Short mmCIF file of C-alpha atoms in Angstrom, two decimals:
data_model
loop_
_atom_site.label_atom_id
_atom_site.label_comp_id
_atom_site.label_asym_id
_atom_site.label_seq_id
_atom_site.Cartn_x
_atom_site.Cartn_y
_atom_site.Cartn_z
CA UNK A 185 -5.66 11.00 12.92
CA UNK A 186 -5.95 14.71 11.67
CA UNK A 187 -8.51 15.07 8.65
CA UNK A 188 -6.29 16.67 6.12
CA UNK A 189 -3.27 13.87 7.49
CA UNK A 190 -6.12 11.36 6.89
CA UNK A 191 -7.01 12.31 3.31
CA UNK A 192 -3.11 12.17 2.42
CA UNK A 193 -2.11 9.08 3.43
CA UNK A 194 -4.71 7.01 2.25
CA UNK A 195 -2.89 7.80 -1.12
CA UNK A 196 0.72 6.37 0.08
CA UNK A 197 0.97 3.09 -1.04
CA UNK A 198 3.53 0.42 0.85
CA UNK A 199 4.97 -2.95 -0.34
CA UNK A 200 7.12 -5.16 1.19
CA UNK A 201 8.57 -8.46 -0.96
CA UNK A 202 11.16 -11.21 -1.37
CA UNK A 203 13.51 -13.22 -3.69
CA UNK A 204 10.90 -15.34 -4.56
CA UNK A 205 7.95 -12.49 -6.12
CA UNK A 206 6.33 -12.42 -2.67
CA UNK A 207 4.82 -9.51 -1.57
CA UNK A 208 2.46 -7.31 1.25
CA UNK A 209 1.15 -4.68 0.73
CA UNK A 210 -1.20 -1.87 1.26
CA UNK A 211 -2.09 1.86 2.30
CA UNK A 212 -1.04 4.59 4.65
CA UNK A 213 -3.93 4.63 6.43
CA UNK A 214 -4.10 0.37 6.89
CA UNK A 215 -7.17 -0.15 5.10
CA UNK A 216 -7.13 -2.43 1.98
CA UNK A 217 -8.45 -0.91 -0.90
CA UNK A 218 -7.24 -3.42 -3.38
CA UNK A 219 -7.94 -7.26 -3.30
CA UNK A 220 -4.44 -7.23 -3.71
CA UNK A 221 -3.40 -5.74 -0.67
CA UNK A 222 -2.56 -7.66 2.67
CA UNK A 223 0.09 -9.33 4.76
CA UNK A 224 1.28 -12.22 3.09
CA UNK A 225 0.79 -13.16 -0.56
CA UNK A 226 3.07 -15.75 -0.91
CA UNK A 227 4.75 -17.30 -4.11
CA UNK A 228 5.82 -20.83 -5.01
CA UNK A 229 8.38 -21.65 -7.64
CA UNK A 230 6.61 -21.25 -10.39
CA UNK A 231 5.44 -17.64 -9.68
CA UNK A 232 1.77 -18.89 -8.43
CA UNK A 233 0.91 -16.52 -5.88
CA UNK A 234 -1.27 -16.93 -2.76
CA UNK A 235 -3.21 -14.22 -1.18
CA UNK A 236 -2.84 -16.04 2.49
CA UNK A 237 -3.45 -13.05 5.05
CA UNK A 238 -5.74 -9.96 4.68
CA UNK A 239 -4.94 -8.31 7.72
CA UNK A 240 -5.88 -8.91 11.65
CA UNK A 241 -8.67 -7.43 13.75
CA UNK A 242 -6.42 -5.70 16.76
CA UNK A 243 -8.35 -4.93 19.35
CA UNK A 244 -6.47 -2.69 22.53
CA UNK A 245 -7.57 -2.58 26.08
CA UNK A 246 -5.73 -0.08 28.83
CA UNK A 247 -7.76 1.04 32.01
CA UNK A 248 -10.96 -0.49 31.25
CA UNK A 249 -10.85 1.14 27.87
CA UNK A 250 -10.58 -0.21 24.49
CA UNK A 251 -9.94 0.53 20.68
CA UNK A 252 -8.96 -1.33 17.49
CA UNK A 253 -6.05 -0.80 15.37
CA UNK A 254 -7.52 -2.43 12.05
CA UNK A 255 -10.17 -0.86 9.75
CA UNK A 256 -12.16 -2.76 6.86
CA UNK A 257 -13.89 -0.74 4.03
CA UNK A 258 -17.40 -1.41 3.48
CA UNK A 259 -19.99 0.53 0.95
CA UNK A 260 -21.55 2.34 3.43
CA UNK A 261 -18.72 2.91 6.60
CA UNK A 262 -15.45 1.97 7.35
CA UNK A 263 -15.33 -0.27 11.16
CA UNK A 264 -14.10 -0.54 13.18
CA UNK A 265 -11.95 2.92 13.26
CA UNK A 266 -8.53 2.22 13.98
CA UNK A 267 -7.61 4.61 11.27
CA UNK A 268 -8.62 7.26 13.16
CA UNK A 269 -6.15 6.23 15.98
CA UNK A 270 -3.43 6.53 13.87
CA UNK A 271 -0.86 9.63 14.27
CA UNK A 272 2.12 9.11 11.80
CA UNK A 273 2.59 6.65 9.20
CA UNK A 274 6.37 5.88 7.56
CA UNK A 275 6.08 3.57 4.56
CA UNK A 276 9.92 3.38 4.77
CA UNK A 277 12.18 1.46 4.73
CA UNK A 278 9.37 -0.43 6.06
CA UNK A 279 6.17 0.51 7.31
CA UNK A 280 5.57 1.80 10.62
CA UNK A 281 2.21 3.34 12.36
CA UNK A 282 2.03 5.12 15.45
CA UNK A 283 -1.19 5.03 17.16
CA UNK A 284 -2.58 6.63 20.69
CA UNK A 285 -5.72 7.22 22.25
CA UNK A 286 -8.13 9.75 21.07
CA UNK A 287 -6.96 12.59 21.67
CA UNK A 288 -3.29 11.66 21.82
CA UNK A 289 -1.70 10.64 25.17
CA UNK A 290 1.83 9.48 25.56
CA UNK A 291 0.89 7.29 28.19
CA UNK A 292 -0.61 5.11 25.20
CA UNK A 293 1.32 4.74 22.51
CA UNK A 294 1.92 2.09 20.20
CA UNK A 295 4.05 1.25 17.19
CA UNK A 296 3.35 -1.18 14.89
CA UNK A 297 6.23 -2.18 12.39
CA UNK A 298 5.63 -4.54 9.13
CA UNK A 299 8.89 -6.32 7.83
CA UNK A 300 9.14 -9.83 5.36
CA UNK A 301 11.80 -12.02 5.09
CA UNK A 302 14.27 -11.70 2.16
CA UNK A 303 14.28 -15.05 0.94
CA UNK A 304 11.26 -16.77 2.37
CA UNK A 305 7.64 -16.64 2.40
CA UNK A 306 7.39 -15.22 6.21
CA UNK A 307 5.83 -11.64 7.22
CA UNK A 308 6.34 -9.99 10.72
CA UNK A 309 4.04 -7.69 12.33
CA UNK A 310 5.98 -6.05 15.55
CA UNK A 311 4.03 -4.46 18.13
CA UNK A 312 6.07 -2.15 20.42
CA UNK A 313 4.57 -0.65 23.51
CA UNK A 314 6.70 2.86 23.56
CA UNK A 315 3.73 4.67 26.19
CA UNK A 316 4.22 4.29 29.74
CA UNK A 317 1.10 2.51 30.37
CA UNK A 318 0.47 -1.57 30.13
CA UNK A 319 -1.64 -2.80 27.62
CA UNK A 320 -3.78 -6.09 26.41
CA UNK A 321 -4.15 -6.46 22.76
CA UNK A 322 -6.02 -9.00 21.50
CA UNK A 323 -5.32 -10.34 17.68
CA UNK A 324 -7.31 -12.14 15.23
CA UNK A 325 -5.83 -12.80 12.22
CA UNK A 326 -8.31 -12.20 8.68
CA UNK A 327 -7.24 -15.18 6.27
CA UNK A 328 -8.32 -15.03 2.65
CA UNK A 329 -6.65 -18.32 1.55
CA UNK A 330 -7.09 -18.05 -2.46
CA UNK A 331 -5.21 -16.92 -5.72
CA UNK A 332 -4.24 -13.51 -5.23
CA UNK A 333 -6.50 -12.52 -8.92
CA UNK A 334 -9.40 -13.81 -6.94
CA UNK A 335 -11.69 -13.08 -4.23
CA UNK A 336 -13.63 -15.22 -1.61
CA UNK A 337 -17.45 -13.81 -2.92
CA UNK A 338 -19.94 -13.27 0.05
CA UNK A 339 -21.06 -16.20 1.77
CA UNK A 340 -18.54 -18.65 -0.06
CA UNK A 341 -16.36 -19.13 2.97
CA UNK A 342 -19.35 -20.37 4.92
CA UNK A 343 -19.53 -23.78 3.60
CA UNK A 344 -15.81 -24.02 2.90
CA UNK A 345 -13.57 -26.37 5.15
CA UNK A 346 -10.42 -25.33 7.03
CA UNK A 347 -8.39 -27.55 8.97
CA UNK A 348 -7.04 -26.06 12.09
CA UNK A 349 -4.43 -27.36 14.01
CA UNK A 350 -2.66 -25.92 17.73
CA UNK A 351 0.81 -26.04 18.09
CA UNK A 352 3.37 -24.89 21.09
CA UNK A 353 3.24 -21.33 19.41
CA UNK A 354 0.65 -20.84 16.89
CA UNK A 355 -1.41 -22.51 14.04
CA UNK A 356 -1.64 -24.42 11.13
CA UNK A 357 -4.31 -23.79 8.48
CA UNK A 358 -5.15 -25.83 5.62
CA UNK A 359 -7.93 -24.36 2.99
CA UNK A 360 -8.97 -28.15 1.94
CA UNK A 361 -10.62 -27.22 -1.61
CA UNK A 362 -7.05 -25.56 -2.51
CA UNK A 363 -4.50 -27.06 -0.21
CA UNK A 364 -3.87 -22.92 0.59
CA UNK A 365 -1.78 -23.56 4.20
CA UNK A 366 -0.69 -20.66 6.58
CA UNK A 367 0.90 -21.12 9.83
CA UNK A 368 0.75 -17.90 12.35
CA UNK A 369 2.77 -17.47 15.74
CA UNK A 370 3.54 -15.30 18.18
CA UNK A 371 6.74 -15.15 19.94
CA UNK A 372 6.04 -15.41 23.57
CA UNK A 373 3.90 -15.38 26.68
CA UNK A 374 0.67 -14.96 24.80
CA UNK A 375 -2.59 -17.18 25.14
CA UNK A 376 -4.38 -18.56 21.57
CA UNK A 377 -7.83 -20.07 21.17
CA UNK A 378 -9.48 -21.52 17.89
CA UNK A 379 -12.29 -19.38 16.68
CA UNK A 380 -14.60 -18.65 14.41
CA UNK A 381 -15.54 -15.45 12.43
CA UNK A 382 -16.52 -13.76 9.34
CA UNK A 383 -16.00 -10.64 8.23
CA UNK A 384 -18.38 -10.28 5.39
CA UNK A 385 -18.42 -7.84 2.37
CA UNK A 386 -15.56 -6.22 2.42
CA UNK A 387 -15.66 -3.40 -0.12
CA UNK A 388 -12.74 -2.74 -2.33
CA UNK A 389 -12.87 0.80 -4.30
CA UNK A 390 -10.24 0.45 -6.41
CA UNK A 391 -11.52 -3.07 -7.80
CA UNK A 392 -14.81 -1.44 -8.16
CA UNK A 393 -13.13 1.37 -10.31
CA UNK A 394 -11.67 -0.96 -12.63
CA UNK A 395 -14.73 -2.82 -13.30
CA UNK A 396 -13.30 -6.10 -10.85
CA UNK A 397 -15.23 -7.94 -8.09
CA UNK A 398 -15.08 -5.68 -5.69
CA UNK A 399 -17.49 -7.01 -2.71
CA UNK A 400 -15.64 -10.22 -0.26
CA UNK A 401 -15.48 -11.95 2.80
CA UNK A 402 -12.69 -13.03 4.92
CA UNK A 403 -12.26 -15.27 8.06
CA UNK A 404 -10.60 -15.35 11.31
CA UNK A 405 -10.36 -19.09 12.59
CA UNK A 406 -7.84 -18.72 15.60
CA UNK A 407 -6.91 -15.43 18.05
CA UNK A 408 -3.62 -14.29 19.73
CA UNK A 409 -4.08 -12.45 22.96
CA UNK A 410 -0.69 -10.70 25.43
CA UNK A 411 0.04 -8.23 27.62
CA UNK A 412 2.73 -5.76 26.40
CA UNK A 413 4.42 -3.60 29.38
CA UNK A 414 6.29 -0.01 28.31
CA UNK A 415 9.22 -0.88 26.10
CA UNK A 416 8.58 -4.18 25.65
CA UNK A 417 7.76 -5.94 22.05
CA UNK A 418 5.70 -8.78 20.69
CA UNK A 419 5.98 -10.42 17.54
CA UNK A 420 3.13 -12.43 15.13
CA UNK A 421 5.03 -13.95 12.14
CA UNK A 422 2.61 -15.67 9.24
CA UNK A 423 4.08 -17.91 7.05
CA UNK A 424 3.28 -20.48 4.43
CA UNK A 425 5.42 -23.35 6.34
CA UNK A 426 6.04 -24.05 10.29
CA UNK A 427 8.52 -22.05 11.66
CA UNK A 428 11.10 -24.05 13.77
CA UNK A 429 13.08 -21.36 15.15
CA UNK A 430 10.82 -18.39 16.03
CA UNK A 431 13.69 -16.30 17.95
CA UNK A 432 16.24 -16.55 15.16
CA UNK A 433 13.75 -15.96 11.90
CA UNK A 434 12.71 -12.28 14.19
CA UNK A 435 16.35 -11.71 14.44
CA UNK A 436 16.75 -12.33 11.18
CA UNK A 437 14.08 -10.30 9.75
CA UNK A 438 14.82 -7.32 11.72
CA UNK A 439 18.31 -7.33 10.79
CA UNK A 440 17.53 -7.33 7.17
CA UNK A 441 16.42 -3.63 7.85
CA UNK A 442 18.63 -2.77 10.15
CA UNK A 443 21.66 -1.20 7.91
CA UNK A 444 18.71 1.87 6.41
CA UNK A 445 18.14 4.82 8.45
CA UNK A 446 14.87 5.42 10.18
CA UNK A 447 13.03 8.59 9.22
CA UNK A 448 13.90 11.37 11.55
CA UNK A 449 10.83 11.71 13.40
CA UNK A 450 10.10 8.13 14.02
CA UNK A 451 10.33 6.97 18.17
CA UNK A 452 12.86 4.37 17.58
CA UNK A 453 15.38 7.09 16.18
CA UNK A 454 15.89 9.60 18.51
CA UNK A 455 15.63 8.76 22.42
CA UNK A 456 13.73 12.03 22.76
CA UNK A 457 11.16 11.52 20.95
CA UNK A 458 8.37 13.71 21.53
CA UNK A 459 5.12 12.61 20.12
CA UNK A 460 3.98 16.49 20.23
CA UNK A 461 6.61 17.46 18.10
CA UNK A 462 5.48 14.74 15.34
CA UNK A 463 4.88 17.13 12.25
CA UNK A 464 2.21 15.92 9.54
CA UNK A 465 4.42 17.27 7.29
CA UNK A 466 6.90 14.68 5.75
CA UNK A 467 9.77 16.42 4.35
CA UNK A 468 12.95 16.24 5.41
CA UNK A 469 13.14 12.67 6.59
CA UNK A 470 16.64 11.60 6.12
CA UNK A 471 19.37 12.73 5.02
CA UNK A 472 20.88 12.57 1.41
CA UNK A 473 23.01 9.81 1.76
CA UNK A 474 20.15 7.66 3.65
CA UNK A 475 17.82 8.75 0.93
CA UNK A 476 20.31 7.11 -1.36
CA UNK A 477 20.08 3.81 0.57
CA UNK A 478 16.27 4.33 0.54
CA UNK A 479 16.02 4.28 -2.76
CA UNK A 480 18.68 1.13 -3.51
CA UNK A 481 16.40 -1.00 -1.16
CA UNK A 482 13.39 0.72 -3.12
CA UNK A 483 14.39 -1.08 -6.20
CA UNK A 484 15.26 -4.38 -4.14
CA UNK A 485 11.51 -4.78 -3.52
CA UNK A 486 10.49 -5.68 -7.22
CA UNK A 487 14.36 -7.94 -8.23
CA UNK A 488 14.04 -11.57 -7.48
CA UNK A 489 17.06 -13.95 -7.69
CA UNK A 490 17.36 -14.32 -11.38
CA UNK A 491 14.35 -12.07 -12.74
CA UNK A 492 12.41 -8.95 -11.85
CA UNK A 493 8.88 -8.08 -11.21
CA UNK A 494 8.29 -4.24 -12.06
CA UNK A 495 4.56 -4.78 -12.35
CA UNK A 496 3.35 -5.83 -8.92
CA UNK A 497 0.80 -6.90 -7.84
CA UNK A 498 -1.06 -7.19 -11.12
CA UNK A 499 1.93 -9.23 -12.65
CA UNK A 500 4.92 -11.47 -12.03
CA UNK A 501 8.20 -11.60 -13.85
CA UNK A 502 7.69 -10.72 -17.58
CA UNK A 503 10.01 -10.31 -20.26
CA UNK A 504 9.01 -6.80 -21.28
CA UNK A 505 9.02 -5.19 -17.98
CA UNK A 506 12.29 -6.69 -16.72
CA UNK A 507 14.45 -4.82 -19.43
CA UNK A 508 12.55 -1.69 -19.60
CA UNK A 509 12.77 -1.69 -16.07
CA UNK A 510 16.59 -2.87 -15.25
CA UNK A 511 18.21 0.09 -16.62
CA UNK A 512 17.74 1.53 -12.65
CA UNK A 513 20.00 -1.81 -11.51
CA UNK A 514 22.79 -0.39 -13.16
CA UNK A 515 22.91 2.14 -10.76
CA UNK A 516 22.67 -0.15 -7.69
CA UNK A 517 25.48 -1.29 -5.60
CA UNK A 518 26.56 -5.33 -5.44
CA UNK A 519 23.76 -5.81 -8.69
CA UNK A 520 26.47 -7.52 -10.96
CA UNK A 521 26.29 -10.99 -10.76
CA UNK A 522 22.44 -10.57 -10.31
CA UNK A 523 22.18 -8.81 -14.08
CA UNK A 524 24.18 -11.59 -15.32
CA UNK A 525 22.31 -14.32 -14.01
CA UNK A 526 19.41 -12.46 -15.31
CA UNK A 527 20.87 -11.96 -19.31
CA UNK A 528 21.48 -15.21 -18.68
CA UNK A 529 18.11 -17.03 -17.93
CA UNK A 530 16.97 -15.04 -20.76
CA UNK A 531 19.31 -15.57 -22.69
CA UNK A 532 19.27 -19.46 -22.22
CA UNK A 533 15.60 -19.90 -23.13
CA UNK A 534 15.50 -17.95 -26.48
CA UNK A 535 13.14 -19.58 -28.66
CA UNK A 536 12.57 -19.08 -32.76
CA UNK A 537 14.39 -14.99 -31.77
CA UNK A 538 11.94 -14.83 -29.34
CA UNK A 539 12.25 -14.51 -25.71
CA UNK A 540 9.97 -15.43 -22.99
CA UNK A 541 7.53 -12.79 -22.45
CA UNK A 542 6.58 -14.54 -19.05
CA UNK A 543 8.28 -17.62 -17.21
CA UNK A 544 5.11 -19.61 -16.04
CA UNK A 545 2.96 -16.95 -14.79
CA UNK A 546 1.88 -19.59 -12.06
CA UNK A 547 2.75 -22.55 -13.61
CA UNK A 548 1.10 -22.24 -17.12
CA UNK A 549 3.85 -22.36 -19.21
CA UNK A 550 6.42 -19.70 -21.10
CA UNK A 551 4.76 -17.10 -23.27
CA UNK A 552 6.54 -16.27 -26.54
CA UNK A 553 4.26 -13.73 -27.42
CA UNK A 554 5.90 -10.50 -27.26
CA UNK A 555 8.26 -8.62 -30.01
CA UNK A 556 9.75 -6.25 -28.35
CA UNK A 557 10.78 -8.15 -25.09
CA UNK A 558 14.37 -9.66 -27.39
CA UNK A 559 15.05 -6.14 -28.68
CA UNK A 560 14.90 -4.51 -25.36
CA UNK A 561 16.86 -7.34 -23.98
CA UNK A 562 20.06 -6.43 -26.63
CA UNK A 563 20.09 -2.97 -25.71
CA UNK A 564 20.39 -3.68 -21.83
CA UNK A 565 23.14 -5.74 -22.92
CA UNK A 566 24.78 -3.65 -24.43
CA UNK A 567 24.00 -0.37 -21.96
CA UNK A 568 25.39 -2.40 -19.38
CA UNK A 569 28.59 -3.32 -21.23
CA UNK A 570 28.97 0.47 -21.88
CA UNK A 571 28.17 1.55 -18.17
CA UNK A 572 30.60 -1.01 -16.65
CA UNK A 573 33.30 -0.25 -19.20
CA UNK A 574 35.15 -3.62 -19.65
CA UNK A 575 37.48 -3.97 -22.44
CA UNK A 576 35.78 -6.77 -23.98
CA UNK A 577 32.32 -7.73 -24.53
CA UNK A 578 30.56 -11.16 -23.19
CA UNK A 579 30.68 -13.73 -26.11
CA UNK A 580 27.57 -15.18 -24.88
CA UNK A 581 26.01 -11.72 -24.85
CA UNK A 582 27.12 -11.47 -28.48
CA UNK A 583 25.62 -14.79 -29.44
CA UNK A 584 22.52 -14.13 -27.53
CA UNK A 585 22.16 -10.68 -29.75
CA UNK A 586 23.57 -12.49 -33.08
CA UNK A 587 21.21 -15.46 -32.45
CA UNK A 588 17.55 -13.07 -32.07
CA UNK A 589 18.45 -10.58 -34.98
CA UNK A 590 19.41 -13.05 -37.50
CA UNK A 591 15.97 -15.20 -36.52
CA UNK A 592 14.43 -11.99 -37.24
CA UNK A 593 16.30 -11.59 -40.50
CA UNK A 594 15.45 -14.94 -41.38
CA UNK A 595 12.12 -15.98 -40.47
CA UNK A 596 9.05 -16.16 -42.93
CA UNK A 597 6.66 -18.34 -41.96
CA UNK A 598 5.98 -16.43 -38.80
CA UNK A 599 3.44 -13.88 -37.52
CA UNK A 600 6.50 -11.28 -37.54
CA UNK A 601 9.28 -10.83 -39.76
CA UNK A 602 11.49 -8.33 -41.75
CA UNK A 603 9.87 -6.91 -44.84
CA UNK A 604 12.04 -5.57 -48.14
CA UNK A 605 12.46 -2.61 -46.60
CA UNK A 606 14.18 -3.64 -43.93
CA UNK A 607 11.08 -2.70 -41.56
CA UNK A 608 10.02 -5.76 -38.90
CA UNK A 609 5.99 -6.30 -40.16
CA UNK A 610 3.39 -7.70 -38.00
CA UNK A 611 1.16 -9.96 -40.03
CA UNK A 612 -2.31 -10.36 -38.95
CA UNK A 613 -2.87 -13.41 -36.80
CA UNK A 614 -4.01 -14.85 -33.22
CA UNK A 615 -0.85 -13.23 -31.17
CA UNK A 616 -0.66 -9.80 -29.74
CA UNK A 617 3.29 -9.04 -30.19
CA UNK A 618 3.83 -5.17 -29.05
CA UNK A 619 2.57 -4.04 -25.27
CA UNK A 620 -0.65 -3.90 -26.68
CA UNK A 621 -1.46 -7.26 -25.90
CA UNK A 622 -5.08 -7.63 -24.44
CA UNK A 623 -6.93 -10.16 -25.81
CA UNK A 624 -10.42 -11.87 -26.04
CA UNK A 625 -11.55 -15.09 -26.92
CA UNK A 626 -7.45 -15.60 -28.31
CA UNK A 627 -8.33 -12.61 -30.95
CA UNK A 628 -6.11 -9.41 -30.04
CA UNK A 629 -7.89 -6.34 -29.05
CA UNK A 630 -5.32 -4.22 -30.71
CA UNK A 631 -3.30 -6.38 -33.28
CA UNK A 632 -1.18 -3.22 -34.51
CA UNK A 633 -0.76 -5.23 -37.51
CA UNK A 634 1.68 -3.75 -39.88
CA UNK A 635 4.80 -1.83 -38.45
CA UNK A 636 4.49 -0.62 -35.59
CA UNK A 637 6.40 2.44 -34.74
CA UNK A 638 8.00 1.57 -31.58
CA UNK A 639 8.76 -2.04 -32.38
CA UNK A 640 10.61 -0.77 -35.19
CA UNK A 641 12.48 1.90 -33.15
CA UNK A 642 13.76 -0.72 -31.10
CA UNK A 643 14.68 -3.21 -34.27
CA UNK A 644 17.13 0.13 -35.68
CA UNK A 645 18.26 0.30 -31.93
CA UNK A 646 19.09 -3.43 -31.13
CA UNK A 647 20.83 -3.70 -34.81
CA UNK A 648 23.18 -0.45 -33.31
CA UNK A 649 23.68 -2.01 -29.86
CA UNK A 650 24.77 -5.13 -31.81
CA UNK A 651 27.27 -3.19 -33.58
CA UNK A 652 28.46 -1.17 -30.49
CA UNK A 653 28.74 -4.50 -28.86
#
């Protein structure tokens, strides 16, 4: 990869996710810089997310000659250097990196694509042989198997137990301390053997920036190996549950992406694709109206069935951030019935005027610690009555609105409530209500006790959305 193309696209940032507030993700250049990033972090119902699959070790062999795909960070290098084998990386609509020999040779060339199921917790990593050369590639995938907050630390996965089991057309893992399970496959005509390896401390830099655990290990416990002729394709899918029918789920997957555009210089595009003509450069890359369908899918990644999740990784679906955030779903096409059926699991779990701030955060419960969350949550409702123009407004939107602002009115024995002068006033006590809410030892950081500005701005504009409405 060239130097300056190097330095740039370590900063480009992918994610891939699905209806249920999974998610991979990760960098330009494919090395993980955040404990976050990876293949597959998978989600249950309750929002309790996995970190199941760091990445794989991809090792390439043509002529007698070998090099890896993968890179890990550690303090003092970054190995293997399959970063440097990279020559163009398109983060979308889903990521794809081009890789050669060193220097570039269009007998070797390889394309490796990243997709994830829309509705369940499955992630496919396509490798395309577009060169003109036969190749063996040899996979081993790098499993992490623990919440996605946490890290393995050095030298904890050496004691820990994994349960490894062959199948027709891949493995199952079990993590035994945390019941973690991941099941990887490949498609076809590939061998697989069980084995063992640790890659130990891993560095992370942008943990280490923001004061986190930055130094852990991952492990490898079984390997995929195939030969991929010119134009041919194999597949690896990694999923938290066995796979029954491998052919249709990669049909399936690849269709999802198949109505947006790829970028103009990418080899599956144009049939005369020249991988001298590849420009560092990326401008230009589609046209309007695919930049348009770009974007829609854009917002798709963070909108789960009934909810959305504007602050991946670091959070899953809270109050605040889904109605500051869902302002941009008005503009998106076939996003009625999904507003709705958000309003209305909000709407449906209003508590004392209060709305959820999070639903379960993995499984701990609703939070009812926010103030702004039910004010922003009027004014969508009533910004989306305006911007669909219907001649009559949602009862259930009015009672919803009716029912948090007369709570407010009402309430006095609360750490919130409306003070003679009309002005909402924060009382000191144990909750952190405004976006300010860090806390330690259950005592807020920043109370903003008294009246906050911007809750306030957004009590005057609920009570006028109210009216409007």
């Amino acid at each position: 990869m060239d130097s300056y193309y190097s330095k740039e696209v370590m900063h480009h940032q992918w994610i891939l996710s699905n209806r249920r507030g999974s998610y991979a993700m990760g960098f330009g250049d494919l090395i993980n810089d955040r404990k976050y990033d990876g293949l597959l972090i998978a989600s249950d119902d309750n929002l309790k997310r996995t970190h199941l699959v760091y990445g794989a070790e991809e090792e390439v062999e043509w002529r007698g000659n070998k090099f890896f795909l993968d890179s890990n960070s550690y303090s003092n290098c970054i190995y293997p250097d399959g970063y440097e084998y990279i020559i163009k990386t398109w983060l979308r609509p889903y990521p794809s990196f081009l890789f050669s020999s060193n220097p570039a040779n269009e007998e070797i060339l390889i394309l490796k694509e990243i997709m994830m199921d829309e509705n369940e917790n499955i992630t496919l990593v396509k490798y395309s042989n577009i060169g003109s050369h036969p190749m063996h590639i040899s996979v081993k995938p790098k499993l992490t198997m623990v919440e996605h907050h946490t890290l393995n630390s050095p030298g904890s996965l050496d004691n820990k137990s994994f349960s490894v089991k062959a199948g027709k057309n891949g493995f199952t893992v079990l993590r035994e301390d945390n019941g973690a399970k991941l099941y990887g496959c490949c498609d076809e005509h590939f061998t697989m053997k069980e084995e063992k390896i640790i890659y130990r401390n891993i560095f992370f830099s942008k943990e280490s920036s923001r004061g986190y655990d930055y130094f852990a290990d991952v492990i490898s416990l079984f390997s995929f190996e195939f030969e991929i002729f010119p134009n041919e394709s194999r597949f690896i899918l990694y999923s938290d549950f066995e796979i029954e029918n491998i052919p249709y789920t990669i049909k399936k997957i690849q269709k999802r992406y198949s109505k947006y555009s790829l970028p103009k210089d990418h080899p599956l595009r144009s049939k005369s694709f020249n991988v001298r003509k590849i420009s560092d450069k990326d401008e230009n890359l589609f046209e309007y109206s695919e930049y348009m369908k770009i974007l829609n899918l854009a917002m798709e990644d963070f909108i789960l069935d009934d909810n959305i999740i504007a602050g991946f990784p670091w959070f899953s679906a809270w109050g605040r951030d889904t109605f500051i955030s869902m302002e941009a779903m008005f503009y998106m096409k076939n996003k009625e019935n999904r507003i709705k059926r958000i309003f209305k699991k909000y709407g449906e779990s209003i508590k004392g005027g209060f709305l959820p701030n999070t639903f379960g955060e993995g499984g701990e419960g609703m939070n009812y610690d926010s103030a702004d969350s039910p004010l922003w949550f009027i004014i969508r409702m009533n910004d989306y009555e305006k911007m669909q123009k219907v001649s009559h407004t949602l009862k259930k939107h009015i009672d919803y609105a009716q029912k948090i602002i007369l709570d407010f009115i009402n309430r006095k024995d609360t750490q919130i409530i409306m003070d003679e002068d009309a002005l909402l006033l924060i009382k000191e006590g144990p909750l952190a209500l405004t976006w300010m809410d860090a806390k330690i030892f259950d005592t807020p950081v920043t109370g903003r006790f008294g009246k906050p500005v911007e809750i306030n701005a957004l009590w005057y504009s609920a009570i006028m959305s109210f009216i409007e409405m």
